[in-house]
Amino acid sequence: MAARTLLTAGITGVGMSYPDRIMTNHDLEKLVETNDQWIIERTGIRERRIADKGTGASFHGAKAALRALEHAGAKPEEVDQIIVPTVTPDMVFPATACLIADLIGATNAWGYDLEAACSGFLFALQNARAQVETGAAAKVLVIGSEVMSAILNWEDRNTCILFGDGAGAVLVESVDPGRGGIIDAVNGVDGKGAQFLYQTAGGSRVPASVESVQARQHFVHQEGREVFKFAVKGMAAVTEQVLARNGFTGEDVKLLVPHQANNRIIEATQRRIGLRDDQVIVTIDRFGNTTAASIPMALCVGREEGRLKEGDLVVLCAFGAGFTWGATLLRWTAA
Ligand code: UT7
């Protein structure tokens, strides 16, 4: 049997969408015992976007997807597959991917949601890459979309100051290997981390009940300090790992596009691989932590600011609930 040759997968379009409503740190001062200075110093966040009540993840996800398709010069009906990493799907089921397919007119696509919290985009990107490399799919949309405001306890200053809403999408297609594309990815999980960052209720173990609502179990719960300890080491380590195993060092990297959970975690990764500030995309100041949407939104900002050039060596990295983590190495193909 003849050996099958793999194609090269690359990102060919990016798009984002986010709510108009801005919530500043000063707005939060009216809700919980906090202050603008603490939030900026400890996290880097100045403001975040908040979706209108009743808006699900599909709403901005669909808009982001259409923009990514437009950038790539592709039509919705050409899309083969839609993967939606999210922890805030419109409903438990059906998948938000189905709803977005319907909203954008992707009538020939199949798809699914993927739940890996802040690493969700990188996990989904790896799946999209495998589909395209093997020829199983030609055009795969990966749409990170979150309405984190729907699962926040607005009386808990440990969590409500951190997150925001928004969506970012990329189209993954086969590209000429001479142009670049996705080179490698390292991903991991460790369920022992589940005790530090979770939403207890609404799943099968603790279904919704009067008691679960009264106990505030439908909200994000985070042991911030514990997660910070793992994240600050984990994100830097996985970034270094994906570079090293491909024979690269920080000196080869043009741009780092990290998950936006905390500026101090981003800086630790930046320092570990020795990058200048202008080599890191930071959006946390304006969007907060948008979980699975943060990396594709940061890619959009990078493109809008003209900081992503064809062929640039780019590293994407994330750490999140699970624990989950990942880093993806690529050469940019969506200028
Ligand atoms: O994206 C998914 C993964 N998630 C993450 O990566 C998040 C990781 N964790 C973090 O980013 C940080 O742990 C936080 C930003 C959540 C918290 O920062 P921290 O530096 O770890 O603060 P802390 O929890 O150690 O609290 C320090 C102090 C405490 O006061 P005392 O005990 O020193 O008097 C807290 O009570 O800050 C106080 N504090 C606050 N003060 C004002 C905690 N939250 C707030 C607040 N406003 N919102």
CSV table of C-alpha atoms and ligand atoms in Angstrom, one decimal:
chain,number,residue,atom,x,y,z
A,1,MET,CA,0.0,0.0,0.0
A,2,ALA,CA,1.4,3.4,-0.9
A,3,ALA,CA,2.3,5.7,2.0
A,4,ARG,CA,-0.1,8.5,2.5
A,5,THR,CA,1.4,12.0,2.5
A,6,LEU,CA,0.2,14.5,5.1
A,7,LEU,CA,-0.9,18.0,4.1
A,8,THR,CA,0.3,21.0,6.0
A,9,ALA,CA,-2.4,22.8,8.0
A,10,GLY,CA,-2.4,26.5,8.6
A,11,ILE,CA,-4.6,29.3,9.9
A,12,THR,CA,-5.9,31.3,6.9
A,13,GLY,CA,-8.4,33.6,8.5
A,14,VAL,CA,-9.1,35.2,11.9
A,15,GLY,CA,-12.1,37.1,13.2
A,16,MET,CA,-13.5,38.3,16.5
A,17,SER,CA,-16.7,39.7,18.0
A,18,TYR,CA,-17.5,41.0,21.5
A,19,PRO,CA,-20.2,42.9,23.3
A,20,ASP,CA,-20.5,46.7,23.2
A,21,ARG,CA,-21.0,46.9,27.0
A,22,ILE,CA,-17.8,47.7,28.9
A,23,MET,CA,-17.5,47.0,32.6
A,24,THR,CA,-14.6,48.9,34.2
A,25,ASN,CA,-12.8,48.1,37.4
A,26,HIS,CA,-14.5,51.2,38.9
A,27,ASP,CA,-17.9,49.6,38.0
A,28,LEU,CA,-16.8,46.5,40.0
A,29,GLU,CA,-15.9,48.7,43.0
A,30,LYS,CA,-19.7,49.2,43.3
A,31,LEU,CA,-20.4,45.5,43.4
A,32,VAL,CA,-17.6,44.0,45.6
A,33,GLU,CA,-14.9,45.1,48.0
A,34,THR,CA,-12.2,45.8,45.5
A,35,ASN,CA,-10.4,48.6,43.8
A,36,ASP,CA,-9.0,49.6,40.4
A,37,GLN,CA,-5.4,49.7,41.6
A,38,TRP,CA,-5.5,46.2,43.1
A,39,ILE,CA,-7.0,44.7,40.0
A,40,ILE,CA,-4.5,46.4,37.7
A,41,GLU,CA,-1.5,45.5,39.8
A,42,ARG,CA,-2.5,41.9,40.5
A,43,THR,CA,-3.9,41.0,37.1
A,44,GLY,CA,-3.4,43.7,34.4
A,45,ILE,CA,-7.1,44.0,33.8
A,46,ARG,CA,-8.7,47.5,33.3
A,47,GLU,CA,-12.0,46.6,31.8
A,48,ARG,CA,-13.9,43.7,30.3
A,49,ARG,CA,-16.9,43.2,27.9
A,50,ILE,CA,-20.2,41.9,29.2
A,51,ALA,CA,-22.8,40.3,27.0
A,52,ASP,CA,-26.5,41.3,27.0
A,53,LYS,CA,-28.7,39.1,29.1
A,54,GLY,CA,-29.9,36.1,27.1
A,55,THR,CA,-27.1,36.3,24.6
A,56,GLY,CA,-25.5,32.8,24.3
A,57,ALA,CA,-22.0,31.9,23.1
A,58,SER,CA,-23.4,31.3,19.6
A,59,PHE,CA,-24.2,35.0,19.1
A,60,HIS,CA,-20.7,36.4,19.1
A,61,GLY,CA,-19.2,33.0,18.0
A,62,ALA,CA,-21.2,33.2,14.7
A,63,LYS,CA,-20.1,36.8,14.1
A,64,ALA,CA,-16.5,35.9,14.8
A,65,ALA,CA,-16.7,32.9,12.4
A,66,LEU,CA,-18.2,35.0,9.6
A,67,ARG,CA,-15.3,37.5,9.9
A,68,ALA,CA,-12.7,34.7,9.9
A,69,LEU,CA,-14.3,33.2,6.7
A,70,GLU,CA,-14.3,36.7,5.1
A,71,HIS,CA,-10.7,37.2,5.9
A,72,ALA,CA,-9.8,33.8,4.4
A,73,GLY,CA,-12.0,34.4,1.3
A,74,ALA,CA,-14.2,31.3,2.1
A,75,LYS,CA,-17.9,30.8,2.1
A,76,PRO,CA,-19.9,29.3,5.0
A,77,GLU,CA,-21.2,26.4,2.8
A,78,GLU,CA,-17.6,25.4,2.1
A,79,VAL,CA,-16.9,24.7,5.8
A,80,ASP,CA,-16.5,21.0,6.5
A,81,GLN,CA,-16.2,21.1,10.3
A,82,ILE,CA,-16.9,23.5,13.2
A,83,ILE,CA,-15.2,23.0,16.6
A,84,VAL,CA,-16.4,25.3,19.4
A,85,PRO,CA,-14.2,25.3,22.5
A,86,THR,CA,-16.3,26.8,25.3
A,87,VAL,CA,-17.2,26.4,29.0
A,88,THR,CA,-20.3,28.5,28.5
A,89,PRO,CA,-22.3,26.8,25.6
A,90,ASP,CA,-25.7,28.2,24.9
A,91,MET,CA,-27.2,25.1,26.4
A,92,VAL,CA,-25.9,21.8,27.8
A,93,PHE,CA,-27.0,20.3,24.5
A,94,PRO,CA,-27.3,20.6,21.6
A,95,ALA,CA,-23.8,21.7,20.9
A,96,THR,CA,-23.1,25.4,20.2
A,97,ALA,CA,-21.3,24.2,17.1
A,98,CYS,CA,-24.7,23.1,15.7
A,99,LEU,CA,-26.3,26.5,16.5
A,100,ILE,CA,-23.4,28.4,14.9
A,101,ALA,CA,-23.6,26.2,11.8
A,102,ASP,CA,-27.2,27.2,11.5
A,103,LEU,CA,-26.6,30.9,12.2
A,104,ILE,CA,-23.9,31.3,9.6
A,105,GLY,CA,-25.3,28.9,6.9
A,106,ALA,CA,-22.6,26.3,7.2
A,107,THR,CA,-25.0,23.7,5.6
A,108,ASN,CA,-22.3,21.2,4.8
A,109,ALA,CA,-20.5,21.1,8.1
A,110,TRP,CA,-20.5,18.8,11.0
A,111,GLY,CA,-19.1,19.7,14.4
A,112,TYR,CA,-19.0,19.6,18.1
A,113,ASP,CA,-18.2,21.5,21.3
A,114,LEU,CA,-14.9,20.9,23.2
A,115,GLU,CA,-14.6,21.6,26.9
A,116,ALA,CA,-11.0,22.2,28.0
A,117,ALA,CA,-11.5,25.6,29.7
A,118,CYS,CA,-8.7,28.1,28.9
A,119,SER,CA,-6.7,25.5,26.9
A,120,GLY,CA,-9.8,24.7,24.8
A,121,PHE,CA,-8.8,26.7,21.8
A,122,LEU,CA,-5.4,25.0,21.5
A,123,PHE,CA,-6.9,21.5,22.0
A,124,ALA,CA,-9.5,22.3,19.2
A,125,LEU,CA,-6.8,23.8,17.0
A,126,GLN,CA,-4.8,20.5,17.3
A,127,ASN,CA,-8.0,18.5,16.3
A,128,ALA,CA,-8.6,20.8,13.4
A,129,ARG,CA,-5.0,20.5,12.3
A,130,ALA,CA,-5.2,16.7,12.3
A,131,GLN,CA,-8.4,16.8,10.2
A,132,VAL,CA,-6.8,19.0,7.6
A,133,GLU,CA,-3.4,17.3,7.6
A,134,THR,CA,-5.0,13.9,6.8
A,135,GLY,CA,-7.4,15.3,4.3
A,136,ALA,CA,-10.4,14.3,6.3
A,137,ALA,CA,-11.6,17.9,6.2
A,138,ALA,CA,-10.5,20.8,4.0
A,139,LYS,CA,-11.9,23.7,5.9
A,140,VAL,CA,-12.3,23.7,9.7
A,141,LEU,CA,-13.6,26.6,11.8
A,142,VAL,CA,-12.3,26.8,15.4
A,143,ILE,CA,-14.5,29.2,17.3
A,144,GLY,CA,-13.6,30.0,21.0
A,145,SER,CA,-16.7,31.8,22.4
A,146,GLU,CA,-17.6,32.6,26.0
A,147,VAL,CA,-20.2,34.3,28.0
A,148,MET,CA,-18.3,34.0,31.3
A,149,SER,CA,-20.6,36.7,32.9
A,150,ALA,CA,-23.3,34.1,32.9
A,151,ILE,CA,-21.4,31.8,35.4
A,152,LEU,CA,-19.9,34.5,37.6
A,153,ASN,CA,-20.9,35.1,41.2
A,154,TRP,CA,-21.0,38.9,41.2
A,155,GLU,CA,-20.6,38.9,45.0
A,156,ASP,CA,-17.3,36.9,44.8
A,157,ARG,CA,-14.4,39.3,44.4
A,158,ASN,CA,-12.0,36.3,43.9
A,159,THR,CA,-13.6,35.5,40.5
A,160,CYS,CA,-15.9,38.2,39.2
A,161,ILE,CA,-13.1,40.7,38.6
A,162,LEU,CA,-11.2,38.3,36.4
A,163,PHE,CA,-13.4,37.2,33.5
A,164,GLY,CA,-15.0,38.8,30.4
A,165,ASP,CA,-17.1,37.8,27.4
A,166,GLY,CA,-16.2,37.6,23.7
A,167,ALA,CA,-15.4,35.3,20.8
A,168,GLY,CA,-12.5,34.6,18.4
A,169,ALA,CA,-12.5,32.3,15.4
A,170,VAL,CA,-9.9,30.9,13.0
A,171,LEU,CA,-10.2,29.0,9.8
A,172,VAL,CA,-7.8,26.1,9.4
A,173,GLU,CA,-7.0,24.9,5.8
A,174,SER,CA,-4.1,23.2,4.0
A,175,VAL,CA,-1.4,25.6,3.0
A,176,ASP,CA,1.7,25.4,0.9
A,177,PRO,CA,4.4,24.1,3.3
A,178,GLY,CA,6.8,26.7,1.9
A,179,ARG,CA,4.5,29.4,3.4
A,180,GLY,CA,4.5,28.0,6.9
A,181,GLY,CA,1.6,26.5,8.9
A,182,ILE,CA,1.2,24.6,12.1
A,183,ILE,CA,4.5,22.9,13.1
A,184,ASP,CA,3.9,21.2,16.4
A,185,ALA,CA,1.7,21.2,19.5
A,186,VAL,CA,2.2,19.9,23.1
A,187,ASN,CA,-1.0,19.5,25.1
A,188,GLY,CA,-1.7,18.0,28.6
A,189,VAL,CA,-4.2,17.4,31.3
A,190,ASP,CA,-4.1,16.6,35.0
A,191,GLY,CA,-7.4,15.9,36.7
A,192,LYS,CA,-5.8,16.4,40.2
A,193,GLY,CA,-6.1,20.1,39.4
A,194,ALA,CA,-10.0,19.8,39.2
A,195,GLN,CA,-10.2,20.7,43.0
A,196,PHE,CA,-8.9,24.2,42.4
A,197,LEU,CA,-11.0,25.6,39.6
A,198,TYR,CA,-14.5,24.3,38.8
A,199,GLN,CA,-18.3,24.9,38.5
A,200,THR,CA,-19.9,22.2,40.6
A,201,ALA,CA,-23.5,22.1,39.5
A,202,GLY,CA,-25.4,21.7,36.3
A,203,GLY,CA,-23.6,18.5,35.3
A,204,SER,CA,-24.6,14.9,36.1
A,205,ARG,CA,-23.1,14.8,39.5
A,206,VAL,CA,-25.0,17.8,40.9
A,207,PRO,CA,-27.9,18.5,38.7
A,208,ALA,CA,-29.7,21.8,39.0
A,209,SER,CA,-31.9,22.0,42.1
A,210,VAL,CA,-33.2,24.6,44.6
A,211,GLU,CA,-30.3,23.5,46.9
A,212,SER,CA,-27.6,23.8,44.2
A,213,VAL,CA,-28.8,27.3,43.4
A,214,GLN,CA,-29.0,28.4,47.0
A,215,ALA,CA,-25.5,27.0,47.6
A,216,ARG,CA,-24.3,29.1,44.6
A,217,GLN,CA,-22.9,26.0,42.9
A,218,HIS,CA,-23.6,27.2,39.4
A,219,PHE,CA,-20.8,29.7,39.5
A,220,VAL,CA,-17.1,29.6,38.8
A,221,HIS,CA,-15.1,28.7,42.0
A,222,GLN,CA,-11.4,29.2,42.0
A,223,GLU,CA,-8.6,28.8,44.5
A,224,GLY,CA,-6.7,31.6,42.9
A,225,ARG,CA,-3.4,31.3,44.6
A,226,GLU,CA,-3.2,27.5,43.9
A,227,VAL,CA,-4.1,27.9,40.3
A,228,PHE,CA,-1.6,30.7,40.0
A,229,LYS,CA,1.3,28.5,41.3
A,230,PHE,CA,0.6,25.8,38.7
A,231,ALA,CA,-0.2,28.3,35.8
A,232,VAL,CA,2.9,30.4,36.3
A,233,LYS,CA,5.2,27.4,36.0
A,234,GLY,CA,3.1,25.3,33.6
A,235,MET,CA,2.5,27.8,30.9
A,236,ALA,CA,6.2,28.7,30.7
A,237,ALA,CA,7.3,25.1,30.8
A,238,VAL,CA,5.0,23.9,28.0
A,239,THR,CA,6.1,26.9,25.8
A,240,GLU,CA,9.7,26.0,26.3
A,241,GLN,CA,9.0,22.4,25.6
A,242,VAL,CA,7.4,22.9,22.2
A,243,LEU,CA,10.2,25.2,21.2
A,244,ALA,CA,13.0,22.9,22.4
A,245,ARG,CA,11.7,19.7,20.8
A,246,ASN,CA,11.6,21.5,17.4
A,247,GLY,CA,15.2,22.9,17.8
A,248,PHE,CA,14.1,26.5,18.5
A,249,THR,CA,14.9,28.9,21.3
A,250,GLY,CA,13.2,32.2,22.3
A,251,GLU,CA,15.6,34.0,19.9
A,252,ASP,CA,13.8,32.4,16.9
A,253,VAL,CA,10.3,33.5,18.1
A,254,LYS,CA,8.7,36.5,16.6
A,255,LEU,CA,5.5,36.7,18.7
A,256,LEU,CA,4.1,35.0,21.8
A,257,VAL,CA,0.3,34.9,21.9
A,258,PRO,CA,-0.6,33.6,25.4
A,259,HIS,CA,-3.9,32.9,27.1
A,260,GLN,CA,-4.8,36.0,29.0
A,261,ALA,CA,-5.5,35.0,32.6
A,262,ASN,CA,-3.1,37.2,34.5
A,263,ASN,CA,-0.4,39.6,33.3
A,264,ARG,CA,2.0,38.1,35.8
A,265,ILE,CA,1.6,34.6,34.4
A,266,ILE,CA,2.2,36.0,30.9
A,267,GLU,CA,5.3,37.8,32.0
A,268,ALA,CA,6.7,34.6,33.6
A,269,THR,CA,6.4,32.9,30.2
A,270,GLN,CA,7.9,35.9,28.4
A,271,ARG,CA,10.9,36.0,30.8
A,272,ARG,CA,11.4,32.2,30.5
A,273,ILE,CA,11.9,32.4,26.8
A,274,GLY,CA,13.5,35.8,26.8
A,275,LEU,CA,11.2,38.0,24.7
A,276,ARG,CA,10.8,41.7,24.7
A,277,ASP,CA,7.5,43.3,25.6
A,278,ASP,CA,6.7,44.1,21.9
A,279,GLN,CA,6.9,40.4,21.1
A,280,VAL,CA,4.0,39.5,23.3
A,281,ILE,CA,0.3,40.2,22.5
A,282,VAL,CA,-1.5,41.4,25.7
A,283,THR,CA,-5.2,42.0,25.5
A,284,ILE,CA,-6.1,41.3,29.2
A,285,ASP,CA,-6.3,45.0,30.0
A,286,ARG,CA,-9.3,45.5,27.7
A,287,PHE,CA,-11.0,42.0,27.7
A,288,GLY,CA,-10.0,40.3,30.9
A,289,ASN,CA,-9.9,36.5,30.8
A,290,THR,CA,-12.2,35.3,28.1
A,291,THR,CA,-11.3,31.6,28.6
A,292,ALA,CA,-11.4,29.7,25.3
A,293,ALA,CA,-11.8,32.9,23.3
A,294,SER,CA,-8.7,34.7,24.6
A,295,ILE,CA,-6.1,33.3,22.2
A,296,PRO,CA,-8.1,33.7,19.0
A,297,MET,CA,-9.1,37.2,20.1
A,298,ALA,CA,-5.5,38.0,20.8
A,299,LEU,CA,-4.6,36.7,17.3
A,300,CYS,CA,-7.1,39.1,15.8
A,301,VAL,CA,-5.7,42.0,17.8
A,302,GLY,CA,-2.2,41.1,16.6
A,303,ARG,CA,-3.4,41.1,13.0
A,304,GLU,CA,-5.2,44.4,13.4
A,305,GLU,CA,-2.1,46.0,14.9
A,306,GLY,CA,0.0,44.7,12.0
A,307,ARG,CA,2.1,42.6,14.3
A,308,LEU,CA,1.6,39.3,12.5
A,309,LYS,CA,3.5,38.8,9.2
A,310,GLU,CA,3.5,35.9,6.8
A,311,GLY,CA,6.1,33.3,7.9
A,312,ASP,CA,6.6,34.7,11.4
A,313,LEU,CA,7.3,32.0,14.0
A,314,VAL,CA,4.5,32.3,16.6
A,315,VAL,CA,3.9,30.4,19.8
A,316,LEU,CA,0.5,30.1,21.3
A,317,CYS,CA,0.2,28.9,24.9
A,318,ALA,CA,-2.4,28.3,27.6
A,319,PHE,CA,-3.1,26.9,31.1
A,320,GLY,CA,-6.5,26.4,32.6
A,321,ALA,CA,-9.1,24.4,34.6
A,322,GLY,CA,-8.7,20.7,34.6
A,323,PHE,CA,-5.8,21.3,34.9
A,324,THR,CA,-5.2,21.6,31.1
A,325,TRP,CA,-2.3,23.2,29.3
A,326,GLY,CA,-0.9,23.5,25.8
A,327,ALA,CA,1.5,25.2,23.4
A,328,THR,CA,1.3,25.4,19.7
A,329,LEU,CA,4.1,26.4,17.4
A,330,LEU,CA,3.3,27.7,13.9
A,331,ARG,CA,4.5,30.0,11.1
A,332,TRP,CA,1.9,32.6,10.3
A,333,THR,CA,-0.1,32.1,7.1
A,334,ALA,CA,-3.0,34.6,7.5
A,335,ALA,CA,-1.4,38.0,7.0
B,1,UT7,O1,-7.5,31.1,33.2
B,1,UT7,C1,-7.7,30.0,34.0
B,1,UT7,C2,-6.6,29.9,35.0
B,1,UT7,N1,-6.7,30.9,36.0
B,1,UT7,C3,-5.7,31.6,36.4
B,1,UT7,O2,-4.6,31.4,35.8
B,1,UT7,C4,-5.8,32.5,37.5
B,1,UT7,C5,-4.7,32.3,38.5
B,1,UT7,N2,-4.7,33.1,39.7
B,1,UT7,C6,-4.5,34.4,39.7
B,1,UT7,O3,-4.4,35.0,38.6
B,1,UT7,C7,-4.4,35.1,41.0
B,1,UT7,O4,-4.3,34.2,42.0
B,1,UT7,C8,-5.6,36.1,41.4
B,1,UT7,C9,-5.6,37.3,40.4
B,1,UT7,C10,-6.9,35.3,41.2
B,1,UT7,C11,-5.4,36.6,42.8
B,1,UT7,O5,-4.2,37.3,42.9
B,1,UT7,P1,-3.2,36.9,44.1
B,1,UT7,O6,-2.0,37.7,44.0
B,1,UT7,O7,-3.0,35.4,44.1
B,1,UT7,O8,-4.1,37.3,45.4
B,1,UT7,P2,-4.4,36.5,46.7
B,1,UT7,O9,-5.6,35.6,46.4
B,1,UT7,O10,-3.2,35.9,47.2
B,1,UT7,O11,-4.9,37.6,47.6
B,1,UT7,C12,-4.0,38.7,48.1
B,1,UT7,C13,-4.7,39.7,48.9
B,1,UT7,C14,-5.6,39.0,50.0
B,1,UT7,O12,-5.6,39.8,51.1
B,1,UT7,P3,-4.6,39.5,52.4
B,1,UT7,O13,-5.0,38.2,52.8
B,1,UT7,O14,-3.2,39.6,51.8
B,1,UT7,O15,-5.0,40.6,53.3
B,1,UT7,C15,-7.0,39.0,49.4
B,1,UT7,O16,-8.0,39.0,50.4
B,1,UT7,O17,-5.6,40.4,48.1
B,1,UT7,C16,-7.0,40.3,48.6
B,1,UT7,N3,-7.9,40.2,47.5
B,1,UT7,C17,-8.4,41.3,46.9
B,1,UT7,N4,-8.3,42.6,47.2
B,1,UT7,C18,-9.0,43.5,46.4
B,1,UT7,C19,-8.3,39.1,46.8
B,1,UT7,N5,-9.1,39.5,45.8
B,1,UT7,C20,-9.2,40.8,45.8
B,1,UT7,C21,-9.9,41.8,45.0
B,1,UT7,N6,-9.7,43.1,45.3
B,1,UT7,N7,-10.6,41.4,44.0
